Coordinates of N, CA, C and O in Angstrom, one line a residue:
M34 N 38.9 5.0 31.0 CA 38.6 6.4 30.6 C 39.9 7.2 30.4 O 40.8 7.0 31.2
T35 N 40.0 7.9 29.4 CA 41.2 8.8 29.1 C 41.1 10.0 30.0 O 40.1 10.6 30.1
D36 N 42.2 10.3 30.7 CA 42.2 11.4 31.6 C 43.4 12.3 31.3 O 44.5 12.0 31.6
N37 N 43.1 13.5 30.7 CA 44.2 14.4 30.3 C 44.1 15.7 31.2 O 44.7 16.7 30.9
R38 N 43.4 15.6 32.3 CA 43.3 16.8 33.2 C 44.6 17.1 33.8 O 45.4 16.2 34.2
V39 N 44.8 18.4 34.1 CA 46.0 18.9 34.8 C 45.5 19.3 36.2 O 44.6 20.2 36.3
P40 N 46.0 18.7 37.2 CA 45.5 19.0 38.6 C 45.8 20.5 38.9 O 46.8 21.0 38.5
P41 N 44.9 21.1 39.7 CA 45.1 22.4 40.1 C 46.3 22.5 41.0 O 46.7 21.6 41.7
P42 N 47.0 23.7 41.0 CA 48.2 23.8 41.8 C 47.8 23.9 43.3 O 46.7 24.3 43.6
F43 N 48.7 23.6 44.2 CA 48.5 23.7 45.6 C 48.7 25.1 46.1 O 48.3 25.5 47.2
V44 N 49.5 25.9 45.3 CA 49.7 27.3 45.7 C 49.5 28.1 44.5 O 49.9 27.8 43.4
G45 N 48.8 29.3 44.7 CA 48.6 30.2 43.6 C 47.7 31.3 44.0 O 47.1 31.3 45.1
D46 N 47.6 32.4 43.2 CA 46.8 33.5 43.6 C 45.3 33.1 43.4 O 45.0 32.0 42.8
E47 N 44.4 33.9 43.8 CA 43.0 33.6 43.8 C 42.5 33.3 42.4 O 41.8 32.3 42.2
R48 N 42.8 34.1 41.4 CA 42.3 33.9 40.1 C 42.8 32.6 39.5 O 42.1 31.8 38.9
T49 N 44.1 32.3 39.7 CA 44.7 31.1 39.3 C 44.0 29.9 39.9 O 43.7 28.9 39.2
M50 N 43.7 29.9 41.2 CA 43.1 28.8 41.8 C 41.7 28.6 41.3 O 41.3 27.5 41.0
L51 N 40.9 29.7 41.2 CA 39.5 29.6 40.7 C 39.5 29.0 39.3 O 38.7 28.1 39.0
N52 N 40.3 29.6 38.4 CA 40.3 29.1 37.0 C 40.8 27.7 36.9 O 40.2 26.9 36.1
N53 N 41.8 27.3 37.7 CA 42.3 25.9 37.6 C 41.3 24.9 38.1 O 41.1 23.8 37.6
W54 N 40.6 25.3 39.3 CA 39.6 24.3 39.8 C 38.4 24.2 38.8 O 37.8 23.1 38.6
L55 N 38.0 25.3 38.2 CA 36.9 25.3 37.3 C 37.3 24.4 36.1 O 36.5 23.5 35.6
D56 N 38.5 24.6 35.5 CA 39.0 23.8 34.4 C 39.1 22.3 34.8 O 38.8 21.4 34.0
W57 N 39.5 22.0 36.1 CA 39.6 20.6 36.5 C 38.2 20.0 36.5 O 38.0 18.9 36.0
H58 N 37.2 20.7 36.9 CA 35.8 20.1 36.9 C 35.2 20.1 35.5 O 34.5 19.1 35.2
R59 N 35.6 21.0 34.7 CA 35.2 20.9 33.3 C 35.8 19.6 32.7 O 35.1 18.8 32.0
G60 N 37.1 19.4 32.9 CA 37.7 18.2 32.4 C 37.2 16.9 33.0 O 37.2 15.9 32.3
T61 N 36.7 17.0 34.3 CA 36.2 15.8 34.9 C 34.9 15.3 34.1 O 34.7 14.1 33.9
L62 N 34.1 16.3 33.8 CA 32.9 15.9 33.0 C 33.3 15.3 31.7 O 32.7 14.2 31.3
A63 N 34.3 15.8 31.0 CA 34.8 15.2 29.8 C 35.3 13.8 30.0 O 35.0 12.9 29.2
V64 N 36.0 13.6 31.0 CA 36.5 12.3 31.4 C 35.4 11.3 31.5 O 35.5 10.1 31.1
K65 N 34.4 11.7 32.3 CA 33.2 10.8 32.5 C 32.5 10.4 31.2 O 31.9 9.4 31.2
C66 N 32.6 11.2 30.2 CA 31.9 10.9 28.9 C 32.9 10.2 27.9 O 32.4 9.7 26.9
A67 N 34.1 10.2 28.2 CA 35.1 9.7 27.2 C 34.9 8.2 26.9 O 34.6 7.4 27.7
G68 N 35.0 8.0 25.6 CA 35.0 6.6 25.1 C 33.6 5.9 25.0 O 33.5 4.8 24.7
L69 N 32.5 6.7 25.2 CA 31.2 6.1 25.2 C 30.5 6.4 23.8 O 30.8 7.4 23.2
S70 N 29.7 5.5 23.4 CA 28.9 5.7 22.2 C 27.8 6.8 22.4 O 27.5 7.1 23.6
E71 N 27.2 7.2 21.3 CA 26.1 8.2 21.4 C 25.0 7.6 22.2 O 24.4 8.3 23.0
E72 N 24.7 6.3 22.0 CA 23.6 5.6 22.7 C 23.9 5.6 24.2 O 23.0 5.8 25.0
Q73 N 25.2 5.3 24.6 CA 25.5 5.3 26.0 C 25.4 6.7 26.6 O 25.0 6.8 27.8
L74 N 25.8 7.7 25.9 CA 25.7 9.0 26.4 C 24.3 9.5 26.6 O 24.0 10.3 27.5
R75 N 23.3 8.9 25.9 CA 21.9 9.2 26.0 C 21.2 8.4 27.1 O 20.1 8.8 27.5
E76 N 21.9 7.4 27.6 CA 21.3 6.5 28.6 C 20.9 7.3 29.9 O 21.7 8.0 30.4
R77 N 19.6 7.2 30.3 CA 19.1 7.9 31.4 C 19.4 7.2 32.7 O 19.7 6.0 32.7
S78 N 19.3 8.0 33.8 CA 19.5 7.4 35.1 C 18.3 6.7 35.4 O 17.7 6.0 34.6
T79 N 17.8 6.8 36.6 CA 16.6 6.0 37.0 C 15.4 6.9 37.0 O 15.5 8.1 37.4
P80 N 14.2 6.4 36.6 CA 13.0 7.2 36.6 C 12.7 7.7 38.0 O 13.0 7.0 39.0
P81 N 12.2 8.9 38.1 CA 11.6 9.7 37.1 C 12.6 10.7 36.5 O 12.3 11.5 35.6
S82 N 13.9 10.6 36.9 CA 14.9 11.5 36.3 C 15.1 11.3 34.8 O 15.2 10.2 34.4
S83 N 15.3 12.4 34.1 CA 15.7 12.3 32.7 C 17.2 12.6 32.5 O 17.6 12.8 31.4
M84 N 18.0 12.6 33.6 CA 19.4 12.9 33.5 C 20.2 11.8 32.7 O 19.9 10.6 32.9
S85 N 21.1 12.3 31.9 CA 22.0 11.5 31.2 C 23.3 12.2 31.1 O 23.4 13.5 31.3
L86 N 24.4 11.6 30.6 CA 25.6 12.2 30.4 C 25.5 13.3 29.3 O 26.0 14.4 29.4
L87 N 24.8 12.9 28.2 CA 24.6 13.9 27.1 C 23.8 15.1 27.6 O 24.1 16.2 27.3
G88 N 22.8 14.8 28.5 CA 22.0 15.9 29.0 C 22.9 16.8 29.9 O 22.7 18.0 29.9
L89 N 23.8 16.2 30.7 CA 24.7 17.0 31.5 C 25.6 17.9 30.7 O 25.8 19.1 31.0
V90 N 26.1 17.4 29.6 CA 27.0 18.2 28.7 C 26.2 19.4 28.1 O 26.6 20.5 28.1
R91 N 25.0 19.1 27.7 CA 24.1 20.2 27.2 C 23.8 21.2 28.3 O 23.8 22.4 28.0
H92 N 23.5 20.7 29.5 CA 23.2 21.5 30.6 C 24.3 22.5 30.9 O 24.2 23.7 31.1
M93 N 25.5 21.9 30.9 CA 26.7 22.7 31.3 C 27.0 23.7 30.2 O 27.5 24.8 30.5
A94 N 26.8 23.4 28.9 CA 26.9 24.4 27.9 C 26.0 25.6 28.1 O 26.4 26.8 28.0
H95 N 24.8 25.3 28.5 CA 23.8 26.3 28.8 C 24.2 27.1 30.0 O 24.2 28.4 30.0
V96 N 24.7 26.5 31.1 CA 25.1 27.2 32.3 C 26.3 28.1 32.0 O 26.3 29.2 32.5
E97 N 27.3 27.6 31.2 CA 28.4 28.4 30.9 C 27.9 29.7 30.1 O 28.4 30.8 30.4
R98 N 27.0 29.5 29.2 CA 26.5 30.6 28.4 C 25.8 31.6 29.3 O 26.0 32.8 29.2
V99 N 24.9 31.1 30.1 CA 24.1 32.1 30.9 C 25.0 32.9 31.9 O 24.9 34.1 32.0
W100 N 25.8 32.2 32.7 CA 26.6 32.9 33.7 C 27.7 33.8 33.1 O 27.8 35.0 33.6
F101 N 28.4 33.4 32.1 CA 29.5 34.2 31.6 C 29.0 35.2 30.6 O 29.4 36.4 30.6
R102 N 28.3 34.7 29.6 CA 28.0 35.6 28.5 C 26.8 36.5 28.8 O 26.8 37.7 28.6
R103 N 25.7 35.9 29.3 CA 24.5 36.7 29.5 C 24.6 37.6 30.8 O 24.3 38.8 30.8
I104 N 25.0 37.0 31.9 CA 25.0 37.7 33.2 C 26.3 38.5 33.4 O 26.2 39.7 33.6
L105 N 27.4 37.9 33.3 CA 28.7 38.7 33.5 C 28.9 39.7 32.4 O 29.2 40.9 32.7
A106 N 28.9 39.3 31.1 CA 29.2 40.2 30.0 C 28.0 41.0 29.5 O 28.2 41.9 28.8
G107 N 26.8 40.6 29.8 CA 25.6 41.3 29.4 C 25.2 41.0 27.9 O 24.5 41.8 27.3
E108 N 25.8 40.0 27.3 CA 25.5 39.7 25.9 C 24.0 39.3 25.7 O 23.5 38.6 26.6
D109 N 23.5 39.6 24.6 CA 22.1 39.3 24.3 C 22.1 38.1 23.4 O 21.8 38.1 22.2
V110 N 22.4 36.9 24.0 CA 22.5 35.6 23.3 C 21.3 34.8 23.7 O 20.9 34.8 24.9
P111 N 20.7 34.0 22.8 CA 19.5 33.2 23.2 C 19.9 32.0 24.1 O 21.1 31.6 24.1
L112 N 18.9 31.5 24.8 CA 19.2 30.3 25.6 C 19.4 29.2 24.6 O 18.8 29.2 23.5
L113 N 20.1 28.2 25.1 CA 20.3 27.0 24.2 C 19.2 26.0 24.4 O 18.5 25.9 25.4
Y114 N 19.0 25.2 23.4 CA 18.2 24.0 23.4 C 16.7 24.2 23.7 O 16.0 23.3 24.2
G115 N 16.2 25.4 23.4 CA 14.8 25.6 23.7 C 14.5 25.7 25.1 O 13.3 25.5 25.5
K116 N 15.4 26.1 26.0 CA 15.2 26.2 27.4 C 14.2 27.4 27.7 O 13.6 27.4 28.8
D117 N 14.0 28.3 26.8 CA 13.0 29.4 27.0 C 11.6 28.8 27.0 O 10.7 29.4 27.5
V118 N 11.4 27.6 26.4 CA 10.1 27.0 26.3 C 10.0 25.9 27.3 O 9.0 25.7 28.0
N119 N 11.0 25.1 27.4 CA 11.0 23.9 28.4 C 12.3 24.1 29.2 O 13.4 23.9 28.8
R120 N 12.1 24.4 30.5 CA 13.2 24.6 31.4 C 14.2 23.4 31.5 O 15.4 23.6 31.7
D121 N 13.7 22.2 31.2 CA 14.6 21.0 31.3 C 14.9 20.5 29.9 O 15.2 19.3 29.7
A122 N 14.8 21.3 28.9 CA 15.0 20.8 27.5 C 16.4 20.2 27.3 O 16.6 19.3 26.5
D123 N 17.4 20.8 28.0 CA 18.8 20.2 27.8 C 18.8 18.8 28.2 O 19.6 18.0 27.7
F124 N 18.0 18.4 29.2 CA 18.0 17.0 29.7 C 16.9 16.2 28.9 O 17.1 15.0 28.6
D125 N 15.8 16.8 28.7 CA 14.6 16.1 28.2 C 14.7 15.8 26.7 O 14.3 14.7 26.2
D126 N 15.1 16.7 25.9 CA 15.0 16.6 24.4 C 16.2 16.1 23.8 O 17.0 16.8 23.1
L127 N 16.5 14.8 24.0 CA 17.7 14.1 23.5 C 17.5 13.3 22.2 O 18.4 12.8 21.6
E128 N 16.2 13.0 21.9 CA 15.9 12.0 20.8 C 16.7 12.4 19.5 O 17.2 11.5 18.9
S129 N 16.7 13.6 19.1 CA 17.4 14.0 17.9 C 18.6 14.8 18.2 O 19.2 15.3 17.2
A130 N 19.1 14.9 19.4 CA 20.3 15.6 19.8 C 21.5 14.9 19.3 O 21.6 13.7 19.4
S131 N 22.5 15.6 18.8 CA 23.7 15.0 18.3 C 24.8 15.2 19.4 O 25.0 16.3 19.9
A132 N 25.4 14.1 19.8 CA 26.5 14.2 20.8 C 27.6 15.0 20.3 O 28.1 15.9 21.1
E133 N 28.0 14.9 19.1 CA 29.1 15.7 18.5 C 28.8 17.1 18.6 O 29.6 17.9 19.0
E134 N 27.6 17.5 18.2 CA 27.2 18.9 18.3 C 27.1 19.4 19.7 O 27.6 20.5 20.0
A135 N 26.6 18.6 20.6 CA 26.5 19.0 22.0 C 27.9 19.3 22.6 O 28.2 20.3 23.3
F136 N 28.9 18.4 22.3 CA 30.2 18.6 22.8 C 30.9 19.8 22.2 O 31.6 20.5 22.9
A137 N 30.7 20.0 20.9 CA 31.2 21.2 20.2 C 30.6 22.5 20.8 O 31.4 23.4 21.1
T138 N 29.4 22.5 21.1 CA 28.7 23.6 21.7 C 29.3 23.9 23.1 O 29.6 25.0 23.4
W139 N 29.4 22.8 23.9 CA 29.9 23.0 25.2 C 31.3 23.5 25.2 O 31.6 24.5 25.9
Q140 N 32.2 23.0 24.3 CA 33.6 23.5 24.2 C 33.6 24.9 23.8 O 34.4 25.7 24.3
A141 N 32.8 25.3 22.8 CA 32.7 26.7 22.4 C 32.3 27.6 23.5 O 32.8 28.7 23.6
E142 N 31.3 27.2 24.3 CA 30.9 28.0 25.4 C 31.9 28.2 26.4 O 32.1 29.2 27.0
I143 N 32.7 27.1 26.7 CA 33.8 27.2 27.6 C 34.8 28.2 27.1 O 35.3 29.0 27.9
E144 N 35.2 28.1 25.9 CA 36.2 29.1 25.3 C 35.7 30.5 25.4 O 36.4 31.4 25.8
R145 N 34.4 30.7 25.1 CA 33.8 32.1 25.2 C 33.8 32.5 26.7 O 34.1 33.7 27.0
A146 N 33.5 31.6 27.6 CA 33.5 31.9 29.0 C 34.9 32.3 29.5 O 35.1 33.2 30.3
R147 N 35.9 31.5 29.1 CA 37.3 31.9 29.4 C 37.7 33.2 28.9 O 38.3 34.0 29.7
A148 N 37.3 33.6 27.7 CA 37.6 34.9 27.2 C 36.9 36.0 28.0 O 37.6 37.0 28.3
V149 N 35.7 35.8 28.3 CA 35.0 36.8 29.1 C 35.6 37.0 30.4 O 35.9 38.1 30.9
S150 N 35.9 35.9 31.1 CA 36.4 35.8 32.4 C 37.8 36.5 32.5 O 38.1 37.2 33.4
A151 N 38.6 36.3 31.4 CA 40.0 36.8 31.4 C 40.1 38.3 31.4 O 41.0 38.9 31.8
R152 N 39.0 38.9 30.8 CA 39.1 40.4 30.7 C 38.3 41.1 31.8 O 38.2 42.4 31.8
V153 N 37.8 40.4 32.8 CA 37.0 41.0 33.9 C 37.7 40.8 35.2 O 38.0 39.7 35.6
P154 N 37.8 41.9 36.0 CA 38.3 41.7 37.4 C 37.4 40.8 38.2 O 36.2 40.7 38.0
L155 N 37.9 40.1 39.2 CA 37.1 39.2 40.1 C 36.1 40.0 40.8 O 35.0 39.5 41.1
D156 N 36.3 41.2 41.2 CA 35.3 42.0 41.9 C 34.2 42.6 41.0 O 33.3 43.2 41.5
A157 N 34.4 42.5 39.7 CA 33.4 43.1 38.8 C 32.0 42.5 39.0 O 31.9 41.3 39.3
V158 N 31.0 43.3 38.9 CA 29.6 42.8 39.0 C 29.1 42.6 37.6 O 29.3 43.4 36.7
G159 N 28.3 41.5 37.5 CA 27.8 41.2 36.2 C 26.9 42.3 35.6 O 26.3 43.1 36.4
K160 N 26.8 42.4 34.3 CA 26.0 43.5 33.7 C 24.5 43.2 33.8 O 23.7 44.1 33.5
R161 N 24.1 41.9 34.1 CA 22.7 41.6 34.3 C 22.6 40.9 35.7 O 23.6 40.3 36.2
Q162 N 21.4 41.0 36.3 CA 21.2 40.4 37.6 C 20.6 39.0 37.4 O 20.1 38.7 36.3
R163 N 20.7 38.2 38.4 CA 20.2 36.9 38.4 C 19.2 36.8 39.6 O 19.6 37.1 40.7
H164 N 17.9 36.5 39.3 CA 16.9 36.5 40.3 C 16.9 37.8 41.1 O 16.7 37.8 42.3
G165 N 17.0 38.9 40.4 CA 17.0 40.2 41.1 C 18.2 40.6 41.9 O 18.2 41.6 42.7
Q166 N 19.3 39.8 41.8 CA 20.5 40.1 42.6 C 21.7 40.3 41.7 O 21.8 39.6 40.6
D167 N 22.6 41.2 42.1 CA 23.8 41.4 41.4 C 24.7 40.2 41.8 O 24.6 39.6 42.9
C168 N 25.6 39.8 40.9 CA 26.5 38.7 41.1 C 27.9 39.2 40.7 O 28.1 39.7 39.6
S169 N 28.9 39.0 41.5 CA 30.3 39.3 41.2 C 30.9 38.2 40.3 O 30.4 37.1 40.4
H170 N 31.9 38.6 39.6 CA 32.6 37.6 38.8 C 33.2 36.5 39.7 O 33.1 35.3 39.4
R171 N 33.7 36.8 40.9 CA 34.2 35.9 41.9 C 33.1 34.9 42.2 O 33.3 33.7 42.3
W172 N 31.9 35.4 42.5 CA 30.8 34.5 42.9 C 30.4 33.6 41.8 O 30.2 32.4 42.0
I173 N 30.4 34.1 40.6 CA 30.1 33.2 39.4 C 31.1 32.1 39.3 O 30.8 31.0 39.0
L174 N 32.4 32.4 39.4 CA 33.4 31.4 39.3 C 33.2 30.3 40.4 O 33.3 29.1 40.1
V175 N 33.0 30.7 41.7 CA 32.8 29.8 42.7 C 31.5 28.9 42.5 O 31.5 27.7 42.6
H176 N 30.5 29.6 42.0 CA 29.2 28.9 41.7 C 29.5 27.9 40.6 O 28.9 26.7 40.6
M177 N 30.2 28.2 39.6 CA 30.5 27.3 38.5 C 31.3 26.1 38.9 O 31.0 25.0 38.5
I178 N 32.2 26.3 39.8 CA 32.9 25.1 40.4 C 31.9 24.2 41.2 O 32.0 23.0 41.0
E179 N 31.1 24.8 41.9 CA 30.0 24.1 42.7 C 29.1 23.4 41.7 O 28.8 22.2 41.9
E180 N 28.7 24.0 40.7 CA 27.7 23.4 39.7 C 28.4 22.2 39.0 O 27.7 21.2 38.9
Y181 N 29.6 22.4 38.6 CA 30.3 21.2 38.0 C 30.5 20.1 39.0 O 30.3 18.9 38.7
A182 N 30.9 20.5 40.2 CA 31.2 19.4 41.2 C 30.0 18.6 41.5 O 30.0 17.4 41.6
R183 N 28.8 19.3 41.6 CA 27.6 18.6 41.9 C 27.2 17.7 40.7 O 26.9 16.5 40.9
H184 N 27.3 18.2 39.5 CA 26.9 17.4 38.4 C 27.9 16.3 38.1 O 27.6 15.3 37.5
N185 N 29.2 16.5 38.4 CA 30.2 15.5 38.2 C 29.9 14.3 39.2 O 30.2 13.1 38.8
G186 N 29.3 14.5 40.3 CA 28.8 13.4 41.1 C 27.8 12.6 40.4 O 27.8 11.4 40.5
H187 N 26.9 13.3 39.8 CA 25.8 12.6 39.0 C 26.5 11.8 37.9 O 26.2 10.7 37.6
A188 N 27.5 12.5 37.2 CA 28.2 11.8 36.1 C 28.9 10.5 36.6 O 29.0 9.5 35.8
D189 N 29.5 10.6 37.8 CA 30.1 9.4 38.3 C 29.2 8.2 38.4 O 29.5 7.1 38.0
L190 N 28.0 8.5 38.9 CA 27.0 7.4 39.0 C 26.5 6.9 37.7 O 26.3 5.7 37.5
L191 N 26.2 7.9 36.8 CA 25.8 7.5 35.4 C 26.8 6.6 34.7 O 26.5 5.6 34.1
R192 N 28.1 7.1 34.8 CA 29.1 6.3 34.1 C 29.3 4.9 34.7 O 29.4 3.9 34.0
E193 N 29.2 4.8 36.0 CA 29.4 3.5 36.7 C 28.2 2.6 36.2 O 28.4 1.4 36.0
R194 N 27.0 3.2 36.1 CA 25.9 2.4 35.7 C 26.0 1.9 34.2 O 25.6 0.8 33.9
I195 N 26.6 2.8 33.4 CA 26.7 2.4 32.0 C 27.7 1.3 31.7 O 27.4 0.3 31.1
D196 N 28.9 1.4 32.3 CA 29.9 0.4 32.0 C 30.8 0.0 33.2 O 31.8 -0.7 33.0
G197 N 30.4 0.5 34.4 CA 31.2 0.1 35.5 C 32.4 0.9 35.8 O 33.1 0.7 36.8
A198 N 32.8 1.8 34.9 CA 34.0 2.7 35.1 C 33.8 3.6 36.3 O 32.7 4.2 36.5
T199 N 34.8 3.7 37.1 CA 34.8 4.6 38.3 C 36.1 5.4 38.3 O 37.1 5.0 37.6
G200 N 36.2 6.4 39.1 CA 37.4 7.1 39.2 C 37.1 8.6 39.5 O 36.0 9.0 39.4
E201 N 38.2 9.3 39.9 CA 38.0 10.7 40.4 C 37.7 11.6 39.2 O 38.1 11.5 38.1

């Protein structure tokens, strides 16, 4: 697996730490997917789960969009992949999904998320609520680190099942 991640610094201010840890985990998902064919990226875990590496990439594109663009910035952008109809569409509807398109969408959402995040103080409250609750920018960043870390654990297992590759 190709690994171009830059480790987070051991010392830095809060924003630097949060941004670097989030980027580390974004990069970790990319590393887990590196060098695989489209067919391998579609390979599901064990039934009844529909999880796959391609599904994880699509899911994280959706998560980036929802938390940064919809909730933090208040943008009126649609949900990705038909998730308004099927809550698990990002994982389930892979038959005609393009890996190239999914990775491009994910990277575009990451870039938009970075732009939104860069212009908002950590104490700022999102312009939309989530489940009836206000969310601070700081909370969103911590949640995104947690979301990636959890799913990167899934990605570790999926990648090892596909070709035996392991690593941090």
